[in-house]
Each structure stands twice: as structure tokens, then as C-alpha cells.
């Protein structure tokens, strides 16, 4: 990615083929203008109705290109060291993800490499992944900790996330995922949960390094009761909640998360009727992570069609992590959400914009092209919004705008 300019935050985009999700459907304006004043969307509508006062602004002619909200990757674990290519080979030869974890590999492989890595090295490798994401039109990004599992190392990961925020033009939400895996320093999960609730979480809050708290609720990770102890502590501190739920088995984590008004529940392959009903009666977003499904060669589908039919907001994210989703392309995740989970391309677009914003609690600020929101936009060398998810492994980003700041991206791959 080469950035050739990054300038004024007041400008007008003209002749755009604008498509944005809305709460109930989509708005599609074939010849649209968007006026941006001081980084915010001040006006949008038909090109011929652009008010005279905005015609004075510096202008970008989109020349009929597709214009969408900037994409939002609402679930990543992109700060880590090392590689799990060896375990990928094991998975291909019949080993189970849970068995690799039980024999000390899996998440622990990455925890060991990450603990041994310096903050500088972690930052450098994470920035490479972030840059891949920005080159795919991402303007907001969630990043979890969870490969440290001691106060010292979780703080290290969270500081790296802070540095990414300072060094790249992207909105970042940092999520503490201390309950990702039981570390070897603790004999049992309950005493680790006590340590996290009584020591680790308060220190992270004091350092003001987390915007939300997440946990992995599963047989190979933490039970519902253990997760609930964390939720009680985090909620008392006013931190929003998220949960890895029903990925490998049904622990009824989603019902717990809904009871605690979590922002999102993520994965959901094993979600059943009670969980769907709980989500349908809540504001909690269901986050689909099709790359993890693909990498694990899972065969059980998350109940996406039923969730959508019941009006649950469904987001789509990369899950970027070294074990189950070694990828950085949210566009490919959108394609997988369609091909593997049968979402429509427009549902996938809403899932990486409007609903992803809700899953991060930033829906008032970004996620759609609406007056008053931050001018987070992506302009594509495409003629139809469906093409974003239809193309497989193809990135046609022309320009990315973050709070009105634009970058012209030169694609090396074409
Ligand atoms: N579920 C996942 O898919 C990732 N974490 C989680 O709780 C995988 C993390 C890894 O294998 O490193
Ligand atoms: Fe994850």
C-alpha cells in the first residue's frame, strides 16, 4: 500500500454510486454526492441536488465508482508472535483443534511465542496486518489481547494496541480477552478467574487500556459460571462485554451474554433455539466468523438464516488470529459469509459496516453513510455493491476516507 496524499477533511465527493445499509434495508443512489465538513458527513443525496454551498469545497470525482461506508472488522486477535503453520499441517492430517490444545499447543503455542516477543516486534508484525486491513477499506477495527494471560503480558499487548492507534488512521477498540485460555501458572480455572477479576482487570482499568471485555466460553476454555464472574466484575467497572460463544459446543453462553447486555456474541455454530430467542429479544449482535469455520473444516452451520429472520443484527468479521483464521482480508470474510453461510452480499455488507459498528458500541459515530457520522468511507473500482462479496480474494479499493482524510491506494497486485 502506498499513501500518496492525506489532506483536507472538508471536501465533496461527486458522481458516486452510493450504497449504504440502513437499520431496515439499504439506500442506493446511483449518481450521488457526499459533502464532508471537518471530517463529518454534512450532506448526501442526488448529485443534481447538491446545495451550492458545498460546490465550493475541494472535490473528488468518484466517476461512477461504488461508494460504501468504510468497513469495520469487529473481531480480531491481530497482535501475536509466531506461526501455527505446523499445527495447520496437523489439522490437515486429522488432528482435532481441541486435541492440539489439550496437548499444550493451540492458543498456548501462540502465548509462549507472544510472551517471548518484545513490544517492538509485536508492534511491527501487528502493523503489517493492520496495513493489509486498511488496504481493504477498513476504517474501524477491534483488537483483542488474550495471548499474554498474565498482567505483565496482557498489558504489553494492550500497549501495542495503543501504539497502533497512535500510528495509523483507523478507529480502534481494544478488548481485554484474559479469559482466553487457562495459563500453566494456574492449577485450576477458578483461581485464574479470581486473579483476573481481582488483579488483572482492575490494573487494566486503572491503566485505561481496554474499551471492552471478552471471554472464550467453551469446554476447552471457561465455563458459563466463570465467565459470569468476569461479567459481574467488568460490568461493575462500566466496561462493555463481548463473548466467544457456542463455537465448539453449546454452553448457553449467548443467553448469559444477553442477560448481561453484551454488545455481541461471536461464532455461534452451536447456537440453538433458546439462544436464538434470547438474541432476538435483545440488542446483542450475532457476529459470524466464517474463516474460523473454514479453517477448522467445521460442518455445523451457525443458524444465520434463523437469526436474520428473527431480526437479529448479524455482523461479519475476520477473526484474524494465528490458529483458526490466519487472514487479514475482511473482503474474503464477506465472501465466505455468503458462500459458506448463505448470507446475501448486501447482508454481508451490512455485517461489516452497520452491524459491526453496533457490535463495537460505535454505531452513533460510524457504520453507515449518514449525516452527522464520521466520514469513514470506501470508494471501489466496482459498479455494484454485490461485487464486494462476490469476488473471491480480489480487492478493488480505490480510496479510503477516515474522518474525511483520504489516501490514494496504489495496488501492486493488479
Ligand atoms: N476462538 C477462536 O477461533 C480463536 N480464539 C477463540 O477463542 C482462536 C485462537 C487461536 O487458536 O489462537
Ligand atoms: Fe476470536
Short mmCIF file of C-alpha atoms and ligand atoms in Angstrom, two decimals:
data_model
loop_
_atom_site.label_atom_id
_atom_site.label_comp_id
_atom_site.label_asym_id
_atom_site.label_seq_id
_atom_site.Cartn_x
_atom_site.Cartn_y
_atom_site.Cartn_z
CA UNK A 1 0.00 0.00 0.00
CA UNK A 2 1.36 3.42 -0.90
CA UNK A 3 -0.17 6.52 0.57
CA UNK A 4 0.25 9.40 -1.83
CA UNK A 5 -1.69 12.10 -0.04
CA UNK A 6 -3.66 12.65 3.10
CA UNK A 7 -5.12 16.10 3.33
CA UNK A 8 -8.09 18.34 3.98
CA UNK A 9 -11.03 16.99 5.91
CA UNK A 10 -13.58 19.18 4.15
CA UNK A 11 -14.39 18.09 0.64
CA UNK A 12 -17.17 16.91 -1.58
CA UNK A 13 -17.35 13.54 -3.29
CA UNK A 14 -19.21 13.69 -6.59
CA UNK A 15 -20.68 11.19 -9.03
CA UNK A 16 -20.55 8.29 -6.60
CA UNK A 17 -22.58 5.13 -6.91
CA UNK A 18 -23.52 5.27 -3.23
CA UNK A 19 -24.73 2.26 -1.29
CA UNK A 20 -25.18 2.27 2.47
CA UNK A 21 -27.05 -0.06 4.79
CA UNK A 22 -29.75 1.44 6.99
CA UNK A 23 -31.46 -0.04 10.05
CA UNK A 24 -34.12 -1.68 7.91
CA UNK A 25 -32.61 -2.01 4.43
CA UNK A 26 -30.26 -0.17 2.08
CA UNK A 27 -30.05 3.19 0.39
CA UNK A 28 -28.66 3.12 -3.13
CA UNK A 29 -28.16 6.38 -5.04
CA UNK A 30 -26.65 5.88 -8.49
CA UNK A 31 -25.34 9.43 -9.04
CA UNK A 32 -24.67 10.76 -5.55
CA UNK A 33 -22.71 13.49 -3.82
CA UNK A 34 -21.43 13.42 -0.26
CA UNK A 35 -20.32 16.67 1.40
CA UNK A 36 -17.78 16.29 4.18
CA UNK A 37 -17.18 19.15 6.60
CA UNK A 38 -14.43 18.83 9.16
CA UNK A 39 -14.38 15.08 8.89
CA UNK A 40 -18.13 14.57 9.22
CA UNK A 41 -20.81 13.86 6.68
CA UNK A 42 -22.70 17.13 6.26
CA UNK A 43 -24.92 16.24 3.32
CA UNK A 44 -25.64 13.38 0.95
CA UNK A 45 -28.07 12.95 -1.87
CA UNK A 46 -28.60 13.06 -5.61
CA UNK A 47 -25.76 14.78 -7.40
CA UNK A 48 -28.09 17.28 -9.10
CA UNK A 49 -29.44 18.39 -5.69
CA UNK A 50 -26.04 19.21 -4.17
CA UNK A 51 -26.52 22.58 -2.40
CA UNK A 52 -24.48 25.48 -3.82
CA UNK A 53 -22.53 25.97 -0.57
CA UNK A 54 -20.87 22.59 -0.95
CA UNK A 55 -19.88 23.16 -4.56
CA UNK A 56 -17.07 25.43 -3.32
CA UNK A 57 -15.31 22.62 -1.45
CA UNK A 58 -12.36 20.72 -2.91
CA UNK A 59 -13.84 17.87 -4.86
CA UNK A 60 -13.19 14.25 -5.64
CA UNK A 61 -14.89 12.89 -8.71
CA UNK A 62 -15.77 9.26 -7.99
CA UNK A 63 -16.51 8.85 -11.69
CA UNK A 64 -19.37 6.41 -11.07
CA UNK A 65 -17.40 4.21 -8.69
CA UNK A 66 -19.09 2.39 -5.84
CA UNK A 67 -19.01 4.29 -2.51
CA UNK A 68 -19.79 2.44 0.73
CA UNK A 69 -19.20 3.06 4.41
CA UNK A 70 -15.65 2.22 5.46
CA UNK A 71 -15.50 -1.43 6.50
CA UNK A 72 -15.39 -2.39 10.18
CA UNK A 73 -13.61 -5.51 11.38
CA UNK A 74 -15.30 -6.07 14.75
CA UNK A 75 -13.38 -9.18 15.88
CA UNK A 76 -9.61 -9.66 15.53
CA UNK A 77 -6.73 -11.07 17.56
CA UNK A 78 -4.07 -9.48 15.39
CA UNK A 79 -1.36 -8.82 18.00
CA UNK A 80 0.65 -12.02 18.37
CA UNK A 81 4.03 -13.55 17.61
CA UNK A 82 5.00 -16.75 15.85
CA UNK A 83 3.24 -19.01 13.42
CA UNK A 84 0.99 -22.04 13.68
CA UNK A 85 1.80 -23.44 10.23
CA UNK A 86 2.97 -26.65 11.87
CA UNK A 87 -0.39 -27.12 13.57
CA UNK A 88 -2.14 -26.37 10.30
CA UNK A 89 -0.41 -29.43 8.85
CA UNK A 90 -1.53 -31.47 11.87
CA UNK A 91 -5.12 -30.26 11.37
CA UNK A 92 -4.94 -31.34 7.74
CA UNK A 93 -3.81 -34.78 8.77
CA UNK A 94 -6.76 -35.40 11.04
CA UNK A 95 -5.79 -33.84 14.39
CA UNK A 96 -8.62 -32.00 16.16
CA UNK A 97 -8.23 -28.38 17.28
CA UNK A 98 -9.32 -29.39 20.80
CA UNK A 99 -6.74 -32.22 20.93
CA UNK A 100 -3.92 -29.93 19.85
CA UNK A 101 -4.99 -27.55 22.62
CA UNK A 102 -5.17 -30.36 25.19
CA UNK A 103 -1.60 -31.38 24.42
CA UNK A 104 -0.29 -27.89 25.17
CA UNK A 105 -0.45 -26.49 21.64
CA UNK A 106 -3.07 -24.27 20.04
CA UNK A 107 -3.54 -20.98 21.86
CA UNK A 108 -0.64 -21.85 24.23
CA UNK A 109 1.77 -22.13 21.27
CA UNK A 110 0.99 -18.51 20.47
CA UNK A 111 1.01 -17.42 24.13
CA UNK A 112 4.55 -18.78 24.51
CA UNK A 113 5.80 -17.03 21.37
CA UNK A 114 3.99 -13.80 22.30
CA UNK A 115 5.34 -13.71 25.85
CA UNK A 116 8.87 -14.11 24.46
CA UNK A 117 8.44 -11.29 21.92
CA UNK A 118 9.37 -7.67 22.54
CA UNK A 119 6.80 -4.90 22.33
CA UNK A 120 8.62 -3.52 19.26
CA UNK A 121 8.48 -6.82 17.40
CA UNK A 122 4.83 -7.31 18.28
CA UNK A 123 4.04 -3.82 17.02
CA UNK A 124 5.89 -4.35 13.77
CA UNK A 125 4.13 -7.59 12.90
CA UNK A 126 0.74 -6.24 14.01
CA UNK A 127 1.13 -3.11 11.87
CA UNK A 128 1.69 -5.28 8.81
CA UNK A 129 -1.67 -6.95 9.45
CA UNK A 130 -3.35 -3.60 10.14
CA UNK A 131 -1.98 -2.21 6.88
CA UNK A 132 -3.43 -5.18 4.99
CA UNK A 133 -6.77 -4.34 6.56
CA UNK A 134 -6.63 -0.64 5.76
CA UNK A 135 -5.81 -1.59 2.16
CA UNK A 136 -9.15 -3.47 2.12
CA UNK A 137 -11.08 -0.35 3.12
CA UNK A 138 -11.21 -0.90 6.88
CA UNK A 139 -11.77 2.30 8.89
CA UNK A 140 -12.61 0.79 12.32
CA UNK A 141 -11.05 -2.24 13.90
CA UNK A 142 -11.39 -4.20 17.11
CA UNK A 143 -8.25 -5.84 18.50
CA UNK A 144 -8.25 -8.29 21.42
CA UNK A 145 -5.49 -9.14 23.82
CA UNK A 146 -5.50 -12.77 25.02
CA UNK A 147 -2.07 -14.14 24.10
CA UNK A 148 -0.41 -12.86 27.29
CA UNK A 149 -2.54 -14.29 30.12
CA UNK A 150 -0.56 -12.60 32.90
CA UNK A 151 -0.93 -8.98 33.93
CA UNK A 152 2.53 -8.14 32.58
CA UNK A 153 1.93 -9.68 29.17
CA UNK A 154 -1.70 -8.64 28.73
CA UNK A 155 -0.61 -5.05 29.47
CA UNK A 156 2.13 -5.46 26.87
CA UNK A 157 -0.42 -6.48 24.23
CA UNK A 158 -2.79 -3.68 25.19
CA UNK A 159 0.05 -1.14 24.94
CA UNK A 160 0.83 -2.41 21.45
CA UNK A 161 -2.83 -1.81 20.54
CA UNK A 162 -2.48 1.75 21.91
CA UNK A 163 0.55 2.30 19.72
CA UNK A 164 -1.28 1.04 16.65
CA UNK A 165 -3.98 3.59 17.45
CA UNK A 166 -1.38 6.34 17.56
CA UNK A 167 0.35 5.28 14.36
CA UNK A 168 -2.44 4.50 11.91
CA UNK A 169 -5.52 6.43 10.70
CA UNK A 170 -8.13 3.94 11.91
CA UNK A 171 -10.60 3.85 14.80
CA UNK A 172 -9.51 1.14 17.23
CA UNK A 173 -11.41 -0.57 20.03
CA UNK A 174 -9.20 -2.57 22.40
CA UNK A 175 -10.74 -5.61 24.07
CA UNK A 176 -9.30 -7.44 27.07
CA UNK A 177 -9.51 -11.22 26.48
CA UNK A 178 -7.76 -12.54 29.58
CA UNK A 179 -10.19 -15.47 29.79
CA UNK A 180 -8.98 -16.95 26.51
CA UNK A 181 -7.13 -19.96 27.88
CA UNK A 182 -6.05 -21.23 31.30
CA UNK A 183 -2.30 -20.43 31.56
CA UNK A 184 0.09 -23.01 33.08
CA UNK A 185 0.83 -20.77 36.08
CA UNK A 186 -2.60 -21.67 37.49
CA UNK A 187 -3.71 -25.12 38.53
CA UNK A 188 -7.39 -24.56 38.05
CA UNK A 189 -9.57 -22.21 36.07
CA UNK A 190 -11.39 -20.85 39.13
CA UNK A 191 -8.22 -19.48 40.69
CA UNK A 192 -7.21 -17.90 37.37
CA UNK A 193 -10.65 -16.26 37.13
CA UNK A 194 -10.14 -14.91 40.66
CA UNK A 195 -6.75 -13.49 39.62
CA UNK A 196 -8.28 -11.90 36.52
CA UNK A 197 -11.22 -10.37 38.42
CA UNK A 198 -9.23 -9.20 41.46
CA UNK A 199 -5.88 -8.18 39.98
CA UNK A 200 -5.59 -8.18 36.22
CA UNK A 201 -8.85 -6.45 35.33
CA UNK A 202 -8.51 -3.65 37.92
CA UNK A 203 -4.95 -2.94 36.73
CA UNK A 204 -6.04 -2.81 33.09
CA UNK A 205 -8.89 -0.46 34.03
CA UNK A 206 -6.50 1.73 36.01
CA UNK A 207 -4.19 1.96 33.00
CA UNK A 208 -7.24 2.78 30.84
CA UNK A 209 -6.18 0.31 28.18
CA UNK A 210 -9.40 -1.59 27.42
CA UNK A 211 -12.69 -0.50 25.85
CA UNK A 212 -14.42 -3.84 26.43
CA UNK A 213 -14.01 -7.29 27.95
CA UNK A 214 -14.35 -10.65 26.17
CA UNK A 215 -14.03 -14.33 27.18
CA UNK A 216 -13.95 -17.74 25.50
CA UNK A 217 -16.86 -19.77 26.87
CA UNK A 218 -16.31 -23.38 25.95
CA UNK A 219 -15.47 -26.84 27.26
CA UNK A 220 -11.82 -26.27 26.32
CA UNK A 221 -11.80 -22.78 27.86
CA UNK A 222 -14.08 -21.25 30.55
CA UNK A 223 -17.48 -22.25 31.88
CA UNK A 224 -20.57 -20.08 31.97
CA UNK A 225 -20.19 -19.59 35.74
CA UNK A 226 -16.58 -18.50 35.35
CA UNK A 227 -17.49 -16.11 32.56
CA UNK A 228 -20.30 -14.72 34.71
CA UNK A 229 -17.83 -13.85 37.47
CA UNK A 230 -15.84 -11.80 34.95
CA UNK A 231 -19.00 -10.18 33.59
CA UNK A 232 -20.03 -9.09 37.10
CA UNK A 233 -16.62 -7.52 37.72
CA UNK A 234 -16.41 -5.85 34.30
CA UNK A 235 -19.94 -4.53 34.44
CA UNK A 236 -19.31 -3.04 37.88
CA UNK A 237 -16.47 -1.12 36.26
CA UNK A 238 -18.73 0.01 33.40
CA UNK A 239 -16.93 -1.94 30.68
CA UNK A 240 -18.98 -3.30 27.75
CA UNK A 241 -18.99 -7.07 27.30
CA UNK A 242 -18.49 -9.48 24.39
CA UNK A 243 -18.31 -13.27 24.29
CA UNK A 244 -16.84 -16.08 22.18
CA UNK A 245 -19.89 -18.31 22.45
CA UNK A 246 -21.12 -21.63 21.06
CA UNK A 247 -18.08 -22.08 18.79
CA UNK A 248 -17.31 -25.73 19.54
CA UNK A 249 -20.26 -26.71 21.75
CA UNK A 250 -23.44 -25.19 23.19
CA UNK A 251 -22.60 -23.80 26.65
CA UNK A 252 -25.56 -21.37 26.56
CA UNK A 253 -23.05 -18.56 26.68
CA UNK A 254 -25.22 -16.44 24.43
CA UNK A 255 -28.07 -16.49 26.93
CA UNK A 256 -25.68 -15.39 29.67
CA UNK A 257 -24.26 -12.63 27.45
CA UNK A 258 -27.74 -11.35 26.64
CA UNK A 259 -28.63 -11.32 30.36
CA UNK A 260 -25.62 -9.01 30.85
CA UNK A 261 -26.50 -6.82 27.81
CA UNK A 262 -23.33 -7.79 25.98
CA UNK A 263 -22.53 -5.90 22.78
CA UNK A 264 -22.04 -9.12 20.83
CA UNK A 265 -21.77 -12.90 20.87
CA UNK A 266 -19.34 -14.31 18.35
CA UNK A 267 -19.02 -17.62 16.39
CA UNK A 268 -22.37 -19.35 17.27
CA UNK A 269 -22.05 -22.57 15.23
CA UNK A 270 -23.67 -24.49 18.12
CA UNK A 271 -26.34 -21.91 18.97
CA UNK A 272 -29.79 -23.46 19.44
CA UNK A 273 -33.38 -22.26 19.73
CA UNK A 274 -33.16 -20.77 23.25
CA UNK A 275 -30.09 -18.77 22.34
CA UNK A 276 -31.71 -17.50 19.14
CA UNK A 277 -34.80 -16.44 21.10
CA UNK A 278 -32.65 -14.65 23.69
CA UNK A 279 -30.77 -12.76 20.97
CA UNK A 280 -33.99 -11.86 19.17
CA UNK A 281 -35.27 -10.19 22.35
CA UNK A 282 -32.04 -8.20 22.89
CA UNK A 283 -29.76 -5.60 21.30
CA UNK A 284 -26.83 -8.03 21.25
CA UNK A 285 -25.25 -8.51 17.82
CA UNK A 286 -24.50 -12.01 16.43
CA UNK A 287 -21.00 -11.98 14.88
CA UNK A 288 -20.20 -14.53 12.16
CA UNK A 289 -16.59 -15.65 11.77
CA UNK A 290 -16.61 -17.79 8.63
CA UNK A 291 -12.82 -18.07 8.33
CA UNK A 292 -12.62 -19.99 11.64
CA UNK A 293 -15.41 -22.27 10.38
CA UNK A 294 -13.47 -22.77 7.14
CA UNK A 295 -10.06 -23.38 8.73
CA UNK A 296 -11.43 -25.89 11.23
CA UNK A 297 -13.43 -27.54 8.43
CA UNK A 298 -16.45 -27.25 10.71
CA UNK A 299 -19.59 -28.76 9.25
CA UNK A 300 -22.17 -27.39 11.63
CA UNK A 301 -23.51 -24.09 10.35
CA UNK A 302 -24.39 -21.20 12.63
CA UNK A 303 -28.15 -20.57 12.39
CA UNK A 304 -27.71 -17.41 10.33
CA UNK A 305 -30.94 -17.70 8.40
CA UNK A 306 -32.99 -18.03 11.57
CA UNK A 307 -31.13 -15.18 13.25
CA UNK A 308 -31.75 -12.91 10.27
CA UNK A 309 -35.40 -13.99 10.04
CA UNK A 310 -35.86 -13.01 13.69
CA UNK A 311 -34.36 -9.58 13.10
CA UNK A 312 -31.10 -10.16 14.96
CA UNK A 313 -28.34 -7.85 13.67
CA UNK A 314 -25.69 -10.11 12.14
CA UNK A 315 -22.12 -8.88 11.75
CA UNK A 316 -19.23 -10.49 9.86
CA UNK A 317 -15.58 -10.30 10.94
CA UNK A 318 -12.20 -11.79 10.06
CA UNK A 319 -11.29 -13.27 13.49
CA UNK A 320 -7.68 -12.64 12.33
CA UNK A 321 -5.63 -14.97 14.57
CA UNK A 322 -2.79 -17.43 14.02
CA UNK A 323 -4.78 -20.57 14.83
CA UNK A 324 -8.20 -20.56 13.24
CA UNK A 325 -8.15 -17.52 10.95
CA UNK A 326 -4.72 -16.65 9.60
CA UNK A 327 -6.17 -13.98 7.30
CA UNK A 328 -6.39 -10.23 7.09
CA UNK A 329 -8.99 -9.75 4.37
CA UNK A 330 -12.41 -8.67 5.54
CA UNK A 331 -13.49 -8.85 1.89
CA UNK A 332 -12.68 -12.56 1.86
CA UNK A 333 -14.62 -12.97 5.13
CA UNK A 334 -17.61 -11.34 3.39
CA UNK A 335 -17.28 -13.77 0.50
CA UNK A 336 -17.10 -16.70 2.93
CA UNK A 337 -20.15 -15.44 4.85
CA UNK A 338 -22.08 -15.70 1.59
CA UNK A 339 -20.67 -18.92 0.17
CA UNK A 340 -20.43 -20.86 3.44
CA UNK A 341 -23.26 -19.32 5.48
CA UNK A 342 -25.61 -18.26 2.63
CA UNK A 343 -25.80 -14.64 3.65
CA UNK A 344 -26.60 -12.32 0.74
CA UNK A 345 -23.87 -9.92 -0.44
CA UNK A 346 -25.87 -6.98 0.92
CA UNK A 347 -26.31 -8.71 4.28
CA UNK A 348 -22.55 -9.26 4.32
CA UNK A 349 -22.01 -5.55 3.61
CA UNK A 350 -24.36 -4.57 6.45
CA UNK A 351 -22.45 -7.11 8.56
CA UNK A 352 -19.12 -5.39 8.01
CA UNK A 353 -20.48 -1.85 8.41
CA UNK A 354 -23.68 -1.03 10.30
CA UNK A 355 -23.94 -4.17 12.45
CA UNK A 356 -20.19 -4.35 13.04
CA UNK A 357 -20.37 -0.79 14.40
CA UNK A 358 -23.14 -1.85 16.77
CA UNK A 359 -21.04 -4.85 17.88
CA UNK A 360 -18.38 -2.35 18.98
CA UNK A 361 -20.73 0.21 20.50
CA UNK A 362 -19.70 2.84 17.93
CA UNK A 363 -22.90 2.93 15.89
CA UNK A 364 -23.57 6.60 16.62
CA UNK A 365 -20.18 7.52 15.13
CA UNK A 366 -19.71 5.26 12.10
CA UNK A 367 -21.04 2.24 10.18
CA UNK A 368 -23.26 3.94 7.60
CA UNK A 369 -23.26 6.96 5.33
CA UNK A 370 -25.49 9.30 7.32
CA UNK A 371 -25.41 12.99 8.08
CA UNK A 372 -23.56 13.63 11.35
CA UNK A 373 -21.44 10.49 11.28
CA UNK A 374 -17.70 10.43 10.76
CA UNK A 375 -16.80 10.46 7.06
CA UNK A 376 -15.46 6.90 7.08
CA UNK A 377 -15.89 5.76 3.50
CA UNK A 378 -14.54 3.35 0.95
CA UNK A 379 -14.55 4.00 -2.79
CA UNK A 380 -14.20 0.93 -5.00
CA UNK A 381 -13.43 0.26 -8.66
CA UNK A 382 -16.66 -1.71 -8.80
CA UNK A 383 -20.07 -1.00 -10.27
CA UNK A 384 -22.34 -2.95 -7.92
CA UNK A 385 -22.25 -3.39 -4.12
CA UNK A 386 -22.82 -7.15 -4.53
CA UNK A 387 -19.39 -7.41 -6.16
CA UNK A 388 -17.63 -6.76 -2.84
CA UNK A 389 -18.66 -10.18 -1.54
CA UNK A 390 -18.96 -11.90 -4.91
CA UNK A 391 -15.29 -11.56 -5.87
CA UNK A 392 -13.05 -14.16 -4.22
CA UNK A 393 -9.77 -12.78 -2.89
CA UNK A 394 -9.96 -9.67 -5.09
CA UNK A 395 -9.53 -6.18 -3.66
CA UNK A 396 -10.68 -3.27 -5.82
CA UNK A 397 -10.34 -0.47 -3.27
CA UNK A 398 -9.74 2.86 -4.97
CA UNK A 399 -9.71 5.22 -1.99
CA UNK A 400 -10.29 5.03 1.72
CA UNK A 401 -11.54 8.00 3.75
CA UNK A 402 -11.12 8.07 7.51
CA UNK A 403 -12.86 11.02 9.13
CA UNK A 404 -12.60 12.66 5.71
CA UNK A 405 -8.85 12.08 5.42
CA UNK A 406 -8.15 10.27 2.23
CA UNK A 407 -5.47 8.08 0.87
CA UNK A 408 -4.96 7.11 -2.69
CA UNK A 409 -4.01 3.49 -2.65
CA UNK A 410 -1.86 2.08 -5.36
CA UNK A 411 -2.50 -1.58 -5.86
CA UNK A 412 0.61 -3.55 -6.52
CA UNK A 413 -1.26 -6.75 -7.23
CA UNK A 414 -3.01 -5.59 -10.41
N1 LIG B 1 -11.76 -18.81 19.18
C1 LIG B 1 -11.05 -18.68 18.06
O1 LIG B 1 -11.41 -19.02 16.97
C2 LIG B 1 -9.77 -18.02 18.40
N2 LIG B 1 -9.93 -17.77 19.80
C3 LIG B 1 -11.08 -18.27 20.20
O2 LIG B 1 -11.45 -18.22 21.36
C4 LIG B 1 -8.64 -18.93 18.11
C5 LIG B 1 -7.40 -18.52 18.81
C6 LIG B 1 -6.23 -19.41 18.47
O3 LIG B 1 -6.37 -20.60 18.11
O4 LIG B 1 -5.10 -18.90 18.61
FE1 LIG B 2 -11.90 -14.94 18.12
#
